[in-house]
Amino acid sequence: QVQLMESGGGSVQAGGSLTLSCAASGNGINRCMGWFRQKPEAEREAVAAIDGDDSARYAESVKGRFTISKDNAKNTLYLQMHNLKPEDTATYYCAAETSGVCTWVGGLLHAAYVTFWGQGTQVTVSS
């Protein structure tokens, strides 16, 4: 069992930056990891993912603004978010699949293949 704990959410003005962290228990970081977000009354959507070879993929809406990375020594996944927009407002969830090989659906992770979820952290961007 892998436990994921997000932190770093908050409120910022448009154009600002935030960095989300996801601490994984045990060796939980040594697998396909990613970030999803969910807006009110919307489905959870993939934002970014990184596989066991540190290959990263991003949703088109965040490319060039968000960077996913991980620190294996700290068992921590990060999401650096820059030039934030009001439409980035959502609850952000850390996610992990079972292995280091990601299951790509349309070039991104899919919630159906995520094995472990964090509890979520709120990001609010005001205009």
PDB file of N, CA and C in Angstrom, residues 58 65 73:
ATOM      1  N   TYR A  58       2.708  16.283 -20.495  1.00  0.00           N
ATOM      2  CA  TYR A  58       1.864  17.337 -19.972  1.00  0.00           C
ATOM      3  C   TYR A  58       0.599  17.506 -20.795  1.00  0.00           C
ATOM      4  N   ARG A  65       4.181  25.893 -18.819  1.00  0.00           N
ATOM      5  CA  ARG A  65       3.926  26.609 -17.560  1.00  0.00           C
ATOM      6  C   ARG A  65       4.160  25.716 -16.344  1.00  0.00           C
ATOM      7  N   ALA A  73      15.370  10.452  -3.556  1.00  0.00           N
ATOM      8  CA  ALA A  73      15.936  10.377  -2.205  1.00  0.00           C
ATOM      9  C   ALA A  73      14.927  10.827  -1.153  1.00  0.00           C
TER      10      ALA A  73
END
